[in-house]
Every structure is written in structure tokens, then in C-alpha cells.
mmCIF file of N, CA, C and O in Angstrom:
data_model
loop_
_atom_site.group_PDB
_atom_site.id
_atom_site.type_symbol
_atom_site.label_atom_id
_atom_site.label_comp_id
_atom_site.label_asym_id
_atom_site.label_seq_id
_atom_site.Cartn_x
_atom_site.Cartn_y
_atom_site.Cartn_z
ATOM 1 N N MET M 1 -19.967 -22.784 -18.837
ATOM 2 C CA MET M 1 -19.562 -22.364 -17.511
ATOM 3 C C MET M 1 -18.354 -21.433 -17.625
ATOM 4 O O MET M 1 -17.468 -21.650 -18.450
ATOM 5 N N LEU M 2 -18.321 -20.406 -16.784
ATOM 6 C CA LEU M 2 -17.220 -19.454 -16.791
ATOM 7 C C LEU M 2 -15.956 -20.078 -16.222
ATOM 8 O O LEU M 2 -16.003 -20.861 -15.273
ATOM 9 N N LYS M 3 -14.837 -19.693 -16.794
ATOM 10 C CA LYS M 3 -13.545 -20.168 -16.310
ATOM 11 C C LYS M 3 -13.233 -19.484 -14.982
ATOM 12 O O LYS M 3 -13.369 -18.273 -14.848
ATOM 13 N N ARG M 4 -12.819 -20.247 -14.007
ATOM 14 C CA ARG M 4 -12.468 -19.699 -12.705
ATOM 15 C C ARG M 4 -11.068 -19.105 -12.781
ATOM 16 O O ARG M 4 -10.133 -19.741 -13.226
ATOM 17 N N GLU M 5 -10.932 -17.891 -12.353
ATOM 18 C CA GLU M 5 -9.641 -17.214 -12.363
ATOM 19 C C GLU M 5 -9.012 -17.302 -10.982
ATOM 20 O O GLU M 5 -9.704 -17.452 -9.978
ATOM 21 N N ALA M 6 -7.694 -17.155 -10.936
ATOM 22 C CA ALA M 6 -6.991 -17.148 -9.656
ATOM 23 C C ALA M 6 -7.507 -16.028 -8.767
ATOM 24 O O ALA M 6 -7.555 -16.163 -7.546
ATOM 25 N N ALA M 7 -7.916 -14.931 -9.376
ATOM 26 C CA ALA M 7 -8.413 -13.795 -8.600
ATOM 27 C C ALA M 7 -9.723 -14.122 -7.881
ATOM 28 O O ALA M 7 -10.019 -13.512 -6.850
ATOM 29 N N ASP M 8 -10.496 -15.085 -8.383
ATOM 30 C CA ASP M 8 -11.761 -15.437 -7.735
ATOM 31 C C ASP M 8 -11.537 -15.833 -6.285
ATOM 32 O O ASP M 8 -12.252 -15.379 -5.388
ATOM 33 N N GLY M 9 -10.561 -16.685 -6.065
ATOM 34 C CA GLY M 9 -10.261 -17.136 -4.704
ATOM 35 C C GLY M 9 -9.773 -16.002 -3.823
ATOM 36 O O GLY M 9 -10.100 -15.940 -2.637
ATOM 37 N N VAL M 10 -8.999 -15.108 -4.396
ATOM 38 C CA VAL M 10 -8.493 -13.960 -3.640
ATOM 39 C C VAL M 10 -9.657 -13.092 -3.184
ATOM 40 O O VAL M 10 -9.748 -12.716 -2.005
ATOM 41 N N PHE M 11 -10.574 -12.782 -4.101
ATOM 42 C CA PHE M 11 -11.718 -11.952 -3.731
ATOM 43 C C PHE M 11 -12.609 -12.662 -2.718
ATOM 44 O O PHE M 11 -13.146 -12.028 -1.797
ATOM 45 N N HIS M 12 -12.763 -13.975 -2.866
ATOM 46 C CA HIS M 12 -13.536 -14.746 -1.886
ATOM 47 C C HIS M 12 -12.873 -14.651 -0.514
ATOM 48 O O HIS M 12 -13.544 -14.402 0.495
ATOM 49 N N ALA M 13 -11.567 -14.836 -0.472
ATOM 50 C CA ALA M 13 -10.843 -14.782 0.801
ATOM 51 C C ALA M 13 -10.961 -13.408 1.444
ATOM 52 O O ALA M 13 -11.128 -13.285 2.659
ATOM 53 N N LEU M 14 -10.900 -12.373 0.636
ATOM 54 C CA LEU M 14 -10.944 -11.004 1.160
ATOM 55 C C LEU M 14 -12.361 -10.519 1.460
ATOM 56 O O LEU M 14 -12.534 -9.428 2.012
ATOM 57 N N ALA M 15 -13.359 -11.326 1.124
ATOM 58 C CA ALA M 15 -14.742 -10.940 1.390
ATOM 59 C C ALA M 15 -15.065 -10.987 2.885
ATOM 60 O O ALA M 15 -16.018 -10.362 3.335
ATOM 61 N N ASP M 16 -14.253 -11.683 3.652
ATOM 62 C CA ASP M 16 -14.483 -11.826 5.083
ATOM 63 C C ASP M 16 -13.719 -10.743 5.856
ATOM 64 O O ASP M 16 -12.517 -10.559 5.650
ATOM 65 N N ALA M 17 -14.410 -10.046 6.743
ATOM 66 C CA ALA M 17 -13.799 -8.942 7.496
ATOM 67 C C ALA M 17 -12.632 -9.400 8.368
ATOM 68 O O ALA M 17 -11.629 -8.694 8.496
ATOM 69 N N ASN M 18 -12.740 -10.582 8.987
ATOM 70 C CA ASN M 18 -11.637 -11.071 9.818
ATOM 71 C C ASN M 18 -10.389 -11.346 8.982
ATOM 72 O O ASN M 18 -9.271 -11.033 9.404
ATOM 73 N N ARG M 19 -10.584 -11.898 7.795
ATOM 74 C CA ARG M 19 -9.418 -12.171 6.941
ATOM 75 C C ARG M 19 -8.800 -10.871 6.441
ATOM 76 O O ARG M 19 -7.572 -10.759 6.342
ATOM 77 N N ARG M 20 -9.632 -9.881 6.141
ATOM 78 C CA ARG M 20 -9.076 -8.574 5.763
ATOM 79 C C ARG M 20 -8.289 -7.978 6.926
ATOM 80 O O ARG M 20 -7.232 -7.376 6.730
ATOM 81 N N ALA M 21 -8.784 -8.150 8.148
ATOM 82 C CA ALA M 21 -8.081 -7.646 9.330
ATOM 83 C C ALA M 21 -6.726 -8.333 9.491
ATOM 84 O O ALA M 21 -5.735 -7.691 9.863
ATOM 85 N N VAL M 22 -6.672 -9.625 9.203
ATOM 86 C CA VAL M 22 -5.395 -10.353 9.260
ATOM 87 C C VAL M 22 -4.423 -9.761 8.242
ATOM 88 O O VAL M 22 -3.263 -9.494 8.563
ATOM 89 N N ILE M 23 -4.891 -9.546 7.024
ATOM 90 C CA ILE M 23 -4.030 -8.969 5.983
ATOM 91 C C ILE M 23 -3.537 -7.593 6.424
ATOM 92 O O ILE M 23 -2.348 -7.282 6.304
ATOM 93 N N GLU M 24 -4.448 -6.767 6.926
ATOM 94 C CA GLU M 24 -4.047 -5.428 7.375
ATOM 95 C C GLU M 24 -2.989 -5.512 8.467
ATOM 96 O O GLU M 24 -2.011 -4.768 8.453
ATOM 97 N N ARG M 25 -3.180 -6.432 9.414
ATOM 98 C CA ARG M 25 -2.199 -6.577 10.497
ATOM 99 C C ARG M 25 -0.850 -7.035 9.950
ATOM 100 O O ARG M 25 0.207 -6.531 10.348
ATOM 101 N N LEU M 26 -0.858 -7.975 9.024
ATOM 102 C CA LEU M 26 0.393 -8.522 8.499
ATOM 103 C C LEU M 26 1.133 -7.539 7.598
ATOM 104 O O LEU M 26 2.314 -7.722 7.336
ATOM 105 N N THR M 27 0.468 -6.495 7.128
ATOM 106 C CA THR M 27 1.180 -5.478 6.350
ATOM 107 C C THR M 27 2.179 -4.726 7.226
ATOM 108 O O THR M 27 3.113 -4.119 6.706
ATOM 109 N N ARG M 28 1.990 -4.794 8.545
ATOM 110 C CA ARG M 28 2.926 -4.149 9.477
ATOM 111 C C ARG M 28 4.069 -5.073 9.875
ATOM 112 O O ARG M 28 4.967 -4.648 10.595
ATOM 113 N N GLY M 29 4.013 -6.338 9.425
ATOM 114 C CA GLY M 29 5.078 -7.286 9.738
ATOM 115 C C GLY M 29 4.511 -8.614 10.177
ATOM 116 O O GLY M 29 3.297 -8.751 10.397
ATOM 117 N N PRO M 30 5.381 -9.614 10.300
ATOM 118 C CA PRO M 30 4.934 -10.964 10.684
ATOM 119 C C PRO M 30 4.260 -10.972 12.056
ATOM 120 O O PRO M 30 4.523 -10.109 12.900
ATOM 121 N N ALA M 31 3.401 -11.971 12.256
ATOM 122 C CA ALA M 31 2.706 -12.144 13.540
ATOM 123 C C ALA M 31 2.462 -13.628 13.762
ATOM 124 O O ALA M 31 2.312 -14.390 12.803
ATOM 125 N N THR M 32 2.388 -14.011 15.027
ATOM 126 C CA THR M 32 2.075 -15.400 15.345
ATOM 127 C C THR M 32 0.571 -15.612 15.252
ATOM 128 O O THR M 32 -0.215 -14.648 15.302
ATOM 129 N N VAL M 33 0.173 -16.867 15.156
ATOM 130 C CA VAL M 33 -1.248 -17.205 15.107
ATOM 131 C C VAL M 33 -1.935 -16.713 16.383
ATOM 132 O O VAL M 33 -3.038 -16.161 16.334
ATOM 133 N N SER M 34 -1.270 -16.875 17.516
ATOM 134 C CA SER M 34 -1.854 -16.427 18.791
ATOM 135 C C SER M 34 -2.062 -14.919 18.811
ATOM 136 O O SER M 34 -3.088 -14.427 19.305
ATOM 137 N N GLU M 35 -1.112 -14.169 18.285
ATOM 138 C CA GLU M 35 -1.258 -12.711 18.213
ATOM 139 C C GLU M 35 -2.445 -12.327 17.329
ATOM 140 O O GLU M 35 -3.228 -11.438 17.673
ATOM 141 N N LEU M 36 -2.563 -13.005 16.201
ATOM 142 C CA LEU M 36 -3.674 -12.717 15.287
ATOM 143 C C LEU M 36 -5.011 -13.063 15.927
ATOM 144 O O LEU M 36 -5.977 -12.305 15.804
ATOM 145 N N ALA M 37 -5.059 -14.199 16.632
ATOM 146 C CA ALA M 37 -6.300 -14.616 17.302
ATOM 147 C C ALA M 37 -6.702 -13.588 18.351
ATOM 148 O O ALA M 37 -7.884 -13.222 18.455
ATOM 149 N N ALA M 38 -5.726 -13.085 19.113
ATOM 150 C CA ALA M 38 -6.026 -12.089 20.140
ATOM 151 C C ALA M 38 -6.560 -10.812 19.511
ATOM 152 O O ALA M 38 -7.518 -10.204 20.015
ATOM 153 N N GLN M 39 -5.969 -10.406 18.403
ATOM 154 C CA GLN M 39 -6.422 -9.184 17.718
ATOM 155 C C GLN M 39 -7.851 -9.350 17.209
ATOM 156 O O GLN M 39 -8.668 -8.436 17.298
ATOM 157 N N LEU M 40 -8.140 -10.525 16.648
ATOM 158 C CA LEU M 40 -9.475 -10.767 16.090
ATOM 159 C C LEU M 40 -10.527 -11.025 17.164
ATOM 160 O O LEU M 40 -11.724 -10.890 16.909
ATOM 161 N N GLY M 41 -10.072 -11.452 18.343
ATOM 162 C CA GLY M 41 -11.018 -11.789 19.398
ATOM 163 C C GLY M 41 -11.725 -13.104 19.147
ATOM 164 O O GLY M 41 -12.876 -13.276 19.540
ATOM 165 N N VAL M 42 -11.037 -14.020 18.469
ATOM 166 C CA VAL M 42 -11.588 -15.348 18.187
ATOM 167 C C VAL M 42 -10.594 -16.402 18.667
ATOM 168 O O VAL M 42 -9.469 -16.083 19.045
ATOM 169 N N THR M 43 -10.997 -17.650 18.621
ATOM 170 C CA THR M 43 -10.127 -18.727 19.064
ATOM 171 C C THR M 43 -8.978 -18.939 18.093
ATOM 172 O O THR M 43 -9.047 -18.528 16.922
ATOM 173 N N VAL M 44 -7.949 -19.593 18.588
ATOM 174 C CA VAL M 44 -6.820 -19.939 17.721
ATOM 175 C C VAL M 44 -7.300 -20.854 16.596
ATOM 176 O O VAL M 44 -6.885 -20.692 15.439
ATOM 177 N N ALA M 45 -8.209 -21.779 16.907
ATOM 178 C CA ALA M 45 -8.730 -22.697 15.885
ATOM 179 C C ALA M 45 -9.446 -21.924 14.764
ATOM 180 O O ALA M 45 -9.254 -22.230 13.579
ATOM 181 N N ALA M 46 -10.242 -20.935 15.133
ATOM 182 C CA ALA M 46 -10.931 -20.131 14.118
ATOM 183 C C ALA M 46 -9.925 -19.336 13.296
ATOM 184 O O ALA M 46 -10.065 -19.211 12.071
ATOM 185 N N THR M 47 -8.904 -18.833 13.956
ATOM 186 C CA THR M 47 -7.862 -18.073 13.249
ATOM 187 C C THR M 47 -7.127 -18.962 12.261
ATOM 188 O O THR M 47 -6.857 -18.546 11.125
ATOM 189 N N VAL M 48 -6.844 -20.199 12.662
ATOM 190 C CA VAL M 48 -6.169 -21.144 11.766
ATOM 191 C C VAL M 48 -7.032 -21.410 10.532
ATOM 192 O O VAL M 48 -6.507 -21.497 9.415
ATOM 193 N N GLN M 49 -8.332 -21.495 10.699
ATOM 194 C CA GLN M 49 -9.224 -21.703 9.550
ATOM 195 C C GLN M 49 -9.160 -20.500 8.604
ATOM 196 O O GLN M 49 -9.097 -20.675 7.387
ATOM 197 N N HIS M 50 -9.177 -19.300 9.151
ATOM 198 C CA HIS M 50 -9.058 -18.104 8.316
ATOM 199 C C HIS M 50 -7.703 -18.098 7.598
ATOM 200 O O HIS M 50 -7.631 -17.796 6.401
ATOM 201 N N LEU M 51 -6.657 -18.437 8.303
ATOM 202 C CA LEU M 51 -5.325 -18.451 7.704
ATOM 203 C C LEU M 51 -5.222 -19.487 6.589
ATOM 204 O O LEU M 51 -4.553 -19.251 5.582
ATOM 205 N N GLN M 52 -5.908 -20.606 6.741
ATOM 206 C CA GLN M 52 -5.875 -21.632 5.696
ATOM 207 C C GLN M 52 -6.479 -21.107 4.400
ATOM 208 O O GLN M 52 -5.934 -21.326 3.320
ATOM 209 N N VAL M 53 -7.584 -20.375 4.508
ATOM 210 C CA VAL M 53 -8.201 -19.781 3.310
ATOM 211 C C VAL M 53 -7.239 -18.779 2.678
ATOM 212 O O VAL M 53 -7.051 -18.756 1.460
ATOM 213 N N LEU M 54 -6.604 -17.962 3.511
ATOM 214 C CA LEU M 54 -5.648 -16.975 2.998
ATOM 215 C C LEU M 54 -4.436 -17.649 2.363
ATOM 216 O O LEU M 54 -3.950 -17.212 1.310
ATOM 217 N N GLN M 55 -3.953 -18.722 2.968
ATOM 218 C CA GLN M 55 -2.808 -19.448 2.398
ATOM 219 C C GLN M 55 -3.190 -20.154 1.104
ATOM 220 O O GLN M 55 -2.405 -20.150 0.149
ATOM 221 N N ASP M 56 -4.370 -20.732 1.058
ATOM 222 C CA ASP M 56 -4.823 -21.424 -0.152
ATOM 223 C C ASP M 56 -4.888 -20.481 -1.346
ATOM 224 O O ASP M 56 -4.773 -20.913 -2.488
ATOM 225 N N ASN M 57 -5.068 -19.195 -1.066
ATOM 226 C CA ASN M 57 -5.184 -18.205 -2.133
ATOM 227 C C ASN M 57 -3.954 -17.310 -2.242
ATOM 228 O O ASN M 57 -4.014 -16.228 -2.818
ATOM 229 N N GLU M 58 -2.860 -17.782 -1.689
ATOM 230 C CA GLU M 58 -1.544 -17.142 -1.789
ATOM 231 C C GLU M 58 -1.513 -15.713 -1.257
ATOM 232 O O GLU M 58 -0.802 -14.857 -1.781
ATOM 233 N N LEU M 59 -2.285 -15.453 -0.215
ATOM 234 C CA LEU M 59 -2.277 -14.131 0.405
ATOM 235 C C LEU M 59 -1.383 -14.095 1.638
ATOM 236 O O LEU M 59 -0.900 -13.037 2.036
ATOM 237 N N VAL M 60 -1.188 -15.265 2.251
ATOM 238 C CA VAL M 60 -0.402 -15.383 3.476
ATOM 239 C C VAL M 60 0.439 -16.646 3.375
ATOM 240 O O VAL M 60 0.021 -17.637 2.768
ATOM 241 N N ARG M 61 1.613 -16.595 3.969
ATOM 242 C CA ARG M 61 2.409 -17.823 4.126
ATOM 243 C C ARG M 61 2.826 -17.892 5.584
ATOM 244 O O ARG M 61 2.887 -16.877 6.273
ATOM 245 N N SER M 62 3.103 -19.108 6.040
ATOM 246 C CA SER M 62 3.469 -19.263 7.443
ATOM 247 C C SER M 62 4.623 -20.247 7.579
ATOM 248 O O SER M 62 4.886 -21.046 6.682
ATOM 249 N N GLU M 63 5.270 -20.128 8.717
ATOM 250 C CA GLU M 63 6.404 -21.000 9.028
ATOM 251 C C GLU M 63 6.280 -21.395 10.489
ATOM 252 O O GLU M 63 5.999 -20.548 11.350
ATOM 253 N N LYS M 64 6.480 -22.675 10.740
ATOM 254 C CA LYS M 64 6.395 -23.166 12.114
ATOM 255 C C LYS M 64 7.799 -23.449 12.633
ATOM 256 O O LYS M 64 8.566 -24.182 12.007
ATOM 257 N N VAL M 65 8.121 -22.848 13.758
ATOM 258 C CA VAL M 65 9.392 -23.095 14.435
ATOM 259 C C VAL M 65 9.041 -23.544 15.842
ATOM 260 O O VAL M 65 8.489 -22.766 16.632
ATOM 261 N N GLY M 66 9.317 -24.800 16.118
ATOM 262 C CA GLY M 66 8.906 -25.363 17.405
ATOM 263 C C GLY M 66 7.393 -25.425 17.471
ATOM 264 O O GLY M 66 6.756 -26.000 16.606
ATOM 265 N N ARG M 67 6.835 -24.783 18.479
ATOM 266 C CA ARG M 67 5.374 -24.774 18.640
ATOM 267 C C ARG M 67 4.730 -23.478 18.162
ATOM 268 O O ARG M 67 3.532 -23.289 18.311
ATOM 269 N N VAL M 68 5.545 -22.590 17.597
ATOM 270 C CA VAL M 68 5.045 -21.271 17.204
ATOM 271 C C VAL M 68 4.960 -21.159 15.686
ATOM 272 O O VAL M 68 5.943 -21.374 14.982
ATOM 273 N N ARG M 69 3.772 -20.816 15.193
ATOM 274 C CA ARG M 69 3.571 -20.593 13.758
ATOM 275 C C ARG M 69 3.489 -19.086 13.523
ATOM 276 O O ARG M 69 2.660 -18.398 14.088
ATOM 277 N N THR M 70 4.396 -18.610 12.665
ATOM 278 C CA THR M 70 4.451 -17.185 12.343
ATOM 279 C C THR M 70 3.985 -16.988 10.911
ATOM 280 O O THR M 70 4.383 -17.722 10.010
ATOM 281 N N CYS M 71 3.150 -15.977 10.717
ATOM 282 C CA CYS M 71 2.563 -15.696 9.409
ATOM 283 C C CYS M 71 3.083 -14.374 8.865
ATOM 284 O O CYS M 71 3.412 -13.464 9.622
ATOM 285 N N GLN M 72 3.116 -14.301 7.544
ATOM 286 C CA GLN M 72 3.475 -13.048 6.874
ATOM 287 C C GLN M 72 2.739 -12.964 5.549
ATOM 288 O O GLN M 72 2.206 -13.944 5.052
ATOM 289 N N ILE M 73 2.735 -11.769 4.986
ATOM 290 C CA ILE M 73 2.074 -11.527 3.704
ATOM 291 C C ILE M 73 2.780 -12.303 2.595
ATOM 292 O O ILE M 73 4.001 -12.382 2.567
ATOM 293 N N ASP M 74 1.977 -12.854 1.682
ATOM 294 C CA ASP M 74 2.491 -13.456 0.450
ATOM 295 C C ASP M 74 1.906 -12.619 -0.690
ATOM 296 O O ASP M 74 0.701 -12.636 -0.918
ATOM 297 N N PRO M 75 2.734 -11.858 -1.387
ATOM 298 C CA PRO M 75 2.203 -10.935 -2.397
ATOM 299 C C PRO M 75 1.639 -11.594 -3.656
ATOM 300 O O PRO M 75 0.986 -10.928 -4.453
ATOM 301 N N ALA M 76 1.842 -12.884 -3.845
ATOM 302 C CA ALA M 76 1.398 -13.543 -5.081
ATOM 303 C C ALA M 76 -0.109 -13.410 -5.296
ATOM 304 O O ALA M 76 -0.558 -13.127 -6.405
ATOM 305 N N GLY M 77 -0.895 -13.620 -4.253
ATOM 306 C CA GLY M 77 -2.348 -13.542 -4.392
ATOM 307 C C GLY M 77 -2.813 -12.141 -4.735
ATOM 308 O O GLY M 77 -3.712 -11.958 -5.559
ATOM 309 N N LEU M 78 -2.196 -11.153 -4.117
ATOM 310 C CA LEU M 78 -2.565 -9.775 -4.432
ATOM 311 C C LEU M 78 -2.203 -9.429 -5.868
ATOM 312 O O LEU M 78 -2.912 -8.679 -6.521
ATOM 313 N N ARG M 79 -1.112 -9.999 -6.364
ATOM 314 C CA ARG M 79 -0.750 -9.774 -7.771
ATOM 315 C C ARG M 79 -1.816 -10.346 -8.697
ATOM 316 O O ARG M 79 -2.130 -9.756 -9.737
ATOM 317 N N ASN M 80 -2.382 -11.509 -8.352
ATOM 318 C CA ASN M 80 -3.458 -12.097 -9.155
ATOM 319 C C ASN M 80 -4.662 -11.166 -9.211
ATOM 320 O O ASN M 80 -5.238 -10.935 -10.278
ATOM 321 N N ALA M 81 -5.045 -10.623 -8.067
ATOM 322 C CA ALA M 81 -6.186 -9.705 -8.025
ATOM 323 C C ALA M 81 -5.864 -8.417 -8.778
ATOM 324 O O ALA M 81 -6.704 -7.903 -9.519
ATOM 325 N N GLU M 82 -4.657 -7.923 -8.602
ATOM 326 C CA GLU M 82 -4.251 -6.696 -9.287
ATOM 327 C C GLU M 82 -4.268 -6.875 -10.807
ATOM 328 O O GLU M 82 -4.730 -5.990 -11.539
ATOM 329 N N ALA M 83 -3.804 -8.025 -11.286
ATOM 330 C CA ALA M 83 -3.808 -8.292 -12.730
ATOM 331 C C ALA M 83 -5.237 -8.342 -13.259
ATOM 332 O O ALA M 83 -5.532 -7.800 -14.333
ATOM 333 N N TRP M 84 -6.145 -8.964 -12.512
ATOM 334 C CA TRP M 84 -7.541 -9.030 -12.936
ATOM 335 C C TRP M 84 -8.137 -7.626 -12.991
ATOM 336 O O TRP M 84 -8.819 -7.267 -13.964
ATOM 337 N N LEU M 85 -7.890 -6.835 -11.951
ATOM 338 C CA LEU M 85 -8.412 -5.470 -11.923
ATOM 339 C C LEU M 85 -7.855 -4.643 -13.075
ATOM 340 O O LEU M 85 -8.581 -3.850 -13.684
ATOM 341 N N GLN M 86 -6.596 -4.825 -13.400
ATOM 342 C CA GLN M 86 -5.987 -4.080 -14.504
ATOM 343 C C GLN M 86 -6.644 -4.448 -15.834
ATOM 344 O O GLN M 86 -6.917 -3.579 -16.662
ATOM 345 N N ARG M 87 -6.924 -5.745 -16.022
ATOM 346 C CA ARG M 87 -7.609 -6.164 -17.256
ATOM 347 C C ARG M 87 -8.989 -5.534 -17.342
ATOM 348 O O ARG M 87 -9.417 -5.086 -18.409
ATOM 349 N N GLN M 88 -9.700 -5.485 -16.220
ATOM 350 C CA GLN M 88 -11.029 -4.878 -16.216
ATOM 351 C C GLN M 88 -10.938 -3.387 -16.494
ATOM 352 O O GLN M 88 -11.722 -2.840 -17.274
ATOM 353 N N ARG M 89 -9.987 -2.719 -15.873
ATOM 354 C CA ARG M 89 -9.803 -1.282 -16.084
ATOM 355 C C ARG M 89 -9.510 -0.993 -17.547
ATOM 356 O O ARG M 89 -10.106 -0.092 -18.153
ATOM 357 N N THR M 90 -8.613 -1.775 -18.137
ATOM 358 C CA THR M 90 -8.248 -1.581 -19.538
ATOM 359 C C THR M 90 -9.458 -1.774 -20.451
ATOM 360 O O THR M 90 -9.705 -0.970 -21.355
ATOM 361 N N ALA M 91 -10.226 -2.827 -20.200
ATOM 362 C CA ALA M 91 -11.408 -3.096 -21.020
ATOM 363 C C ALA M 91 -12.414 -1.949 -20.917
ATOM 364 O O ALA M 91 -12.955 -1.497 -21.936
ATOM 365 N N TRP M 92 -12.648 -1.457 -19.710
ATOM 366 C CA TRP M 92 -13.610 -0.366 -19.546
ATOM 367 C C TRP M 92 -13.093 0.940 -20.127
ATOM 368 O O TRP M 92 -13.865 1.728 -20.675
ATOM 369 N N GLU M 93 -11.803 1.183 -20.041
ATOM 370 C CA GLU M 93 -11.250 2.402 -20.647
ATOM 371 C C GLU M 93 -11.441 2.375 -22.158
ATOM 372 O O GLU M 93 -11.805 3.387 -22.761
ATOM 373 N N HIS M 94 -11.227 1.199 -22.783
ATOM 374 C CA HIS M 94 -11.440 1.078 -24.229
ATOM 375 C C HIS M 94 -12.908 1.301 -24.581
ATOM 376 O O HIS M 94 -13.225 1.998 -25.556
ATOM 377 N N ARG M 95 -13.804 0.720 -23.788
ATOM 378 C CA ARG M 95 -15.242 0.897 -24.048
ATOM 379 C C ARG M 95 -15.645 2.359 -23.932
ATOM 380 O O ARG M 95 -16.391 2.875 -24.765
ATOM 381 N N LEU M 96 -15.163 3.014 -22.902
ATOM 382 C CA LEU M 96 -15.513 4.419 -22.705
ATOM 383 C C LEU M 96 -14.893 5.310 -23.781
ATOM 384 O O LEU M 96 -15.515 6.289 -24.215
ATOM 385 N N ASP M 97 -13.682 4.968 -24.237
ATOM 386 C CA ASP M 97 -13.070 5.717 -25.343
ATOM 387 C C ASP M 97 -13.916 5.591 -26.600
ATOM 388 O O ASP M 97 -14.145 6.576 -27.316
ATOM 389 N N ARG M 98 -14.395 4.364 -26.889
ATOM 390 C CA ARG M 98 -15.240 4.157 -28.071
ATOM 391 C C ARG M 98 -16.552 4.927 -27.935
ATOM 392 O O ARG M 98 -17.027 5.541 -28.888
ATOM 393 N N LEU M 99 -17.137 4.899 -26.741
ATOM 394 C CA LEU M 99 -18.368 5.648 -26.512
ATOM 395 C C LEU M 99 -18.124 7.144 -26.718
ATOM 396 O O LEU M 99 -18.925 7.825 -27.359
ATOM 397 N N GLY M 100 -17.015 7.639 -26.199
ATOM 398 C CA GLY M 100 -16.673 9.049 -26.384
ATOM 399 C C GLY M 100 -16.538 9.401 -27.850
ATOM 400 O O GLY M 100 -17.008 10.467 -28.293
ATOM 401 N N ALA M 101 -15.921 8.515 -28.630
ATOM 402 C CA ALA M 101 -15.756 8.771 -30.061
ATOM 403 C C ALA M 101 -17.110 8.802 -30.765
ATOM 404 O O ALA M 101 -17.358 9.662 -31.620
ATOM 405 N N VAL M 102 -18.000 7.893 -30.407
ATOM 406 C CA VAL M 102 -19.336 7.867 -31.009
ATOM 407 C C VAL M 102 -20.088 9.149 -30.661
ATOM 408 O O VAL M 102 -20.717 9.770 -31.530
ATOM 409 N N LEU M 103 -20.008 9.559 -29.421
ATOM 410 C CA LEU M 103 -20.708 10.782 -29.008
ATOM 411 C C LEU M 103 -20.114 12.007 -29.693
ATOM 412 O O LEU M 103 -20.852 12.913 -30.087
ATOM 413 N N ASP M 104 -18.790 12.033 -29.845
ATOM 414 C CA ASP M 104 -18.164 13.148 -30.575
ATOM 415 C C ASP M 104 -18.648 13.193 -32.017
ATOM 416 O O ASP M 104 -18.937 14.269 -32.546
ATOM 417 N N ASP M 105 -18.715 12.024 -32.681
ATOM 418 C CA ASP M 105 -19.192 11.944 -34.048
ATOM 419 C C ASP M 105 -20.628 12.454 -34.154
ATOM 420 O O ASP M 105 -20.978 13.197 -35.086
ATOM 421 N N GLN M 106 -21.486 12.070 -33.212
ATOM 422 C CA GLN M 106 -22.876 12.510 -33.228
ATOM 423 C C GLN M 106 -22.977 14.028 -33.015
ATOM 424 O O GLN M 106 -23.804 14.675 -33.647
ATOM 425 N N THR M 107 -22.143 14.550 -32.150
ATOM 426 C CA THR M 107 -22.154 15.996 -31.893
ATOM 427 C C THR M 107 -21.719 16.744 -33.142
ATOM 428 O O THR M 107 -22.319 17.765 -33.503
ATOM 429 N N GLU M 108 -20.681 16.233 -33.809
ATOM 430 C CA GLU M 108 -20.201 16.874 -35.045
ATOM 431 C C GLU M 108 -21.257 16.819 -36.140
ATOM 432 O O GLU M 108 -21.476 17.772 -36.859
ATOM 433 N N GLU M 109 -21.949 15.652 -36.263
ATOM 434 C CA GLU M 109 -22.975 15.504 -37.297
ATOM 435 C C GLU M 109 -24.173 16.413 -37.028
ATOM 436 O O GLU M 109 -24.746 16.977 -37.946
ATOM 437 N N SER M 110 -24.542 16.563 -35.773
ATOM 438 C CA SER M 110 -25.702 17.400 -35.475
ATOM 439 C C SER M 110 -25.352 18.884 -35.573
ATOM 440 O O SER M 110 -26.227 19.710 -35.789
ATOM 441 N N GLY M 111 -24.068 19.217 -35.410
ATOM 442 C CA GLY M 111 -23.653 20.596 -35.517
ATOM 443 C C GLY M 111 -23.410 21.046 -36.945
ATOM 444 O O GLY M 111 -23.328 22.220 -37.244
ATOM 445 N N SER M 112 -23.329 20.122 -37.868
ATOM 446 C CA SER M 112 -23.063 20.474 -39.264
ATOM 447 C C SER M 112 -24.276 20.931 -39.998
ATOM 448 O O SER M 112 -25.373 20.711 -39.802
#
């Protein structure tokens, strides 16, 4: 079985359009759960469920003061996804460099 990476949860969380919309909104600054629910056009309960997935994957953090819960971006989850993407990019760059070298060698051999 494949090892589950921290980035798996991040990509799962971001696979949902409403959760991506929450992230996009929070990049402009903190927002209350009610504000996010109004933007999404869904109930507060549905918004809380989306926020729980985002919090579980370190994409959002929230703080409750009195009866108001305010959310903001948590960069830790995005760092996990970014690190995974960087590893993939590096691996593919090495593969393509090796392929380029093989093709160069073949071109030189056929030209000789």
C-alpha cells in the first residue's frame, strides 16, 4: 500500500469548489463563518463542515470570540502541497534531462 502524504489531504480538501472558494476569499483577509456561508450560498452548517475539512488539512484556522467564529488562512497545508509539487517537478526534470541526454547521444551516433 502507498504511504499517505500530508499533501493527499490538502489535494482532497481543495478538490471541492466551495472549499477552494473559501480559500480564495480568505486570501483577502479573515472572515466569519456567516460571511463565508453567505458568499457560498449554503447554510452555516454546511460551511462549518467545509471548514472542518480545511482545518483538518491545515489550510484554515479559526478562533471563536463570543458567538462569532472567525477564519483565516493557515499556510502550513499549502506548504505541504508545495513541497510535494516541488518533489514531483524535480523528479520529472531529472527524467527529462536524462531523456534529452539519450536523444543527444543517439543524434550524435547517427550523425557520425
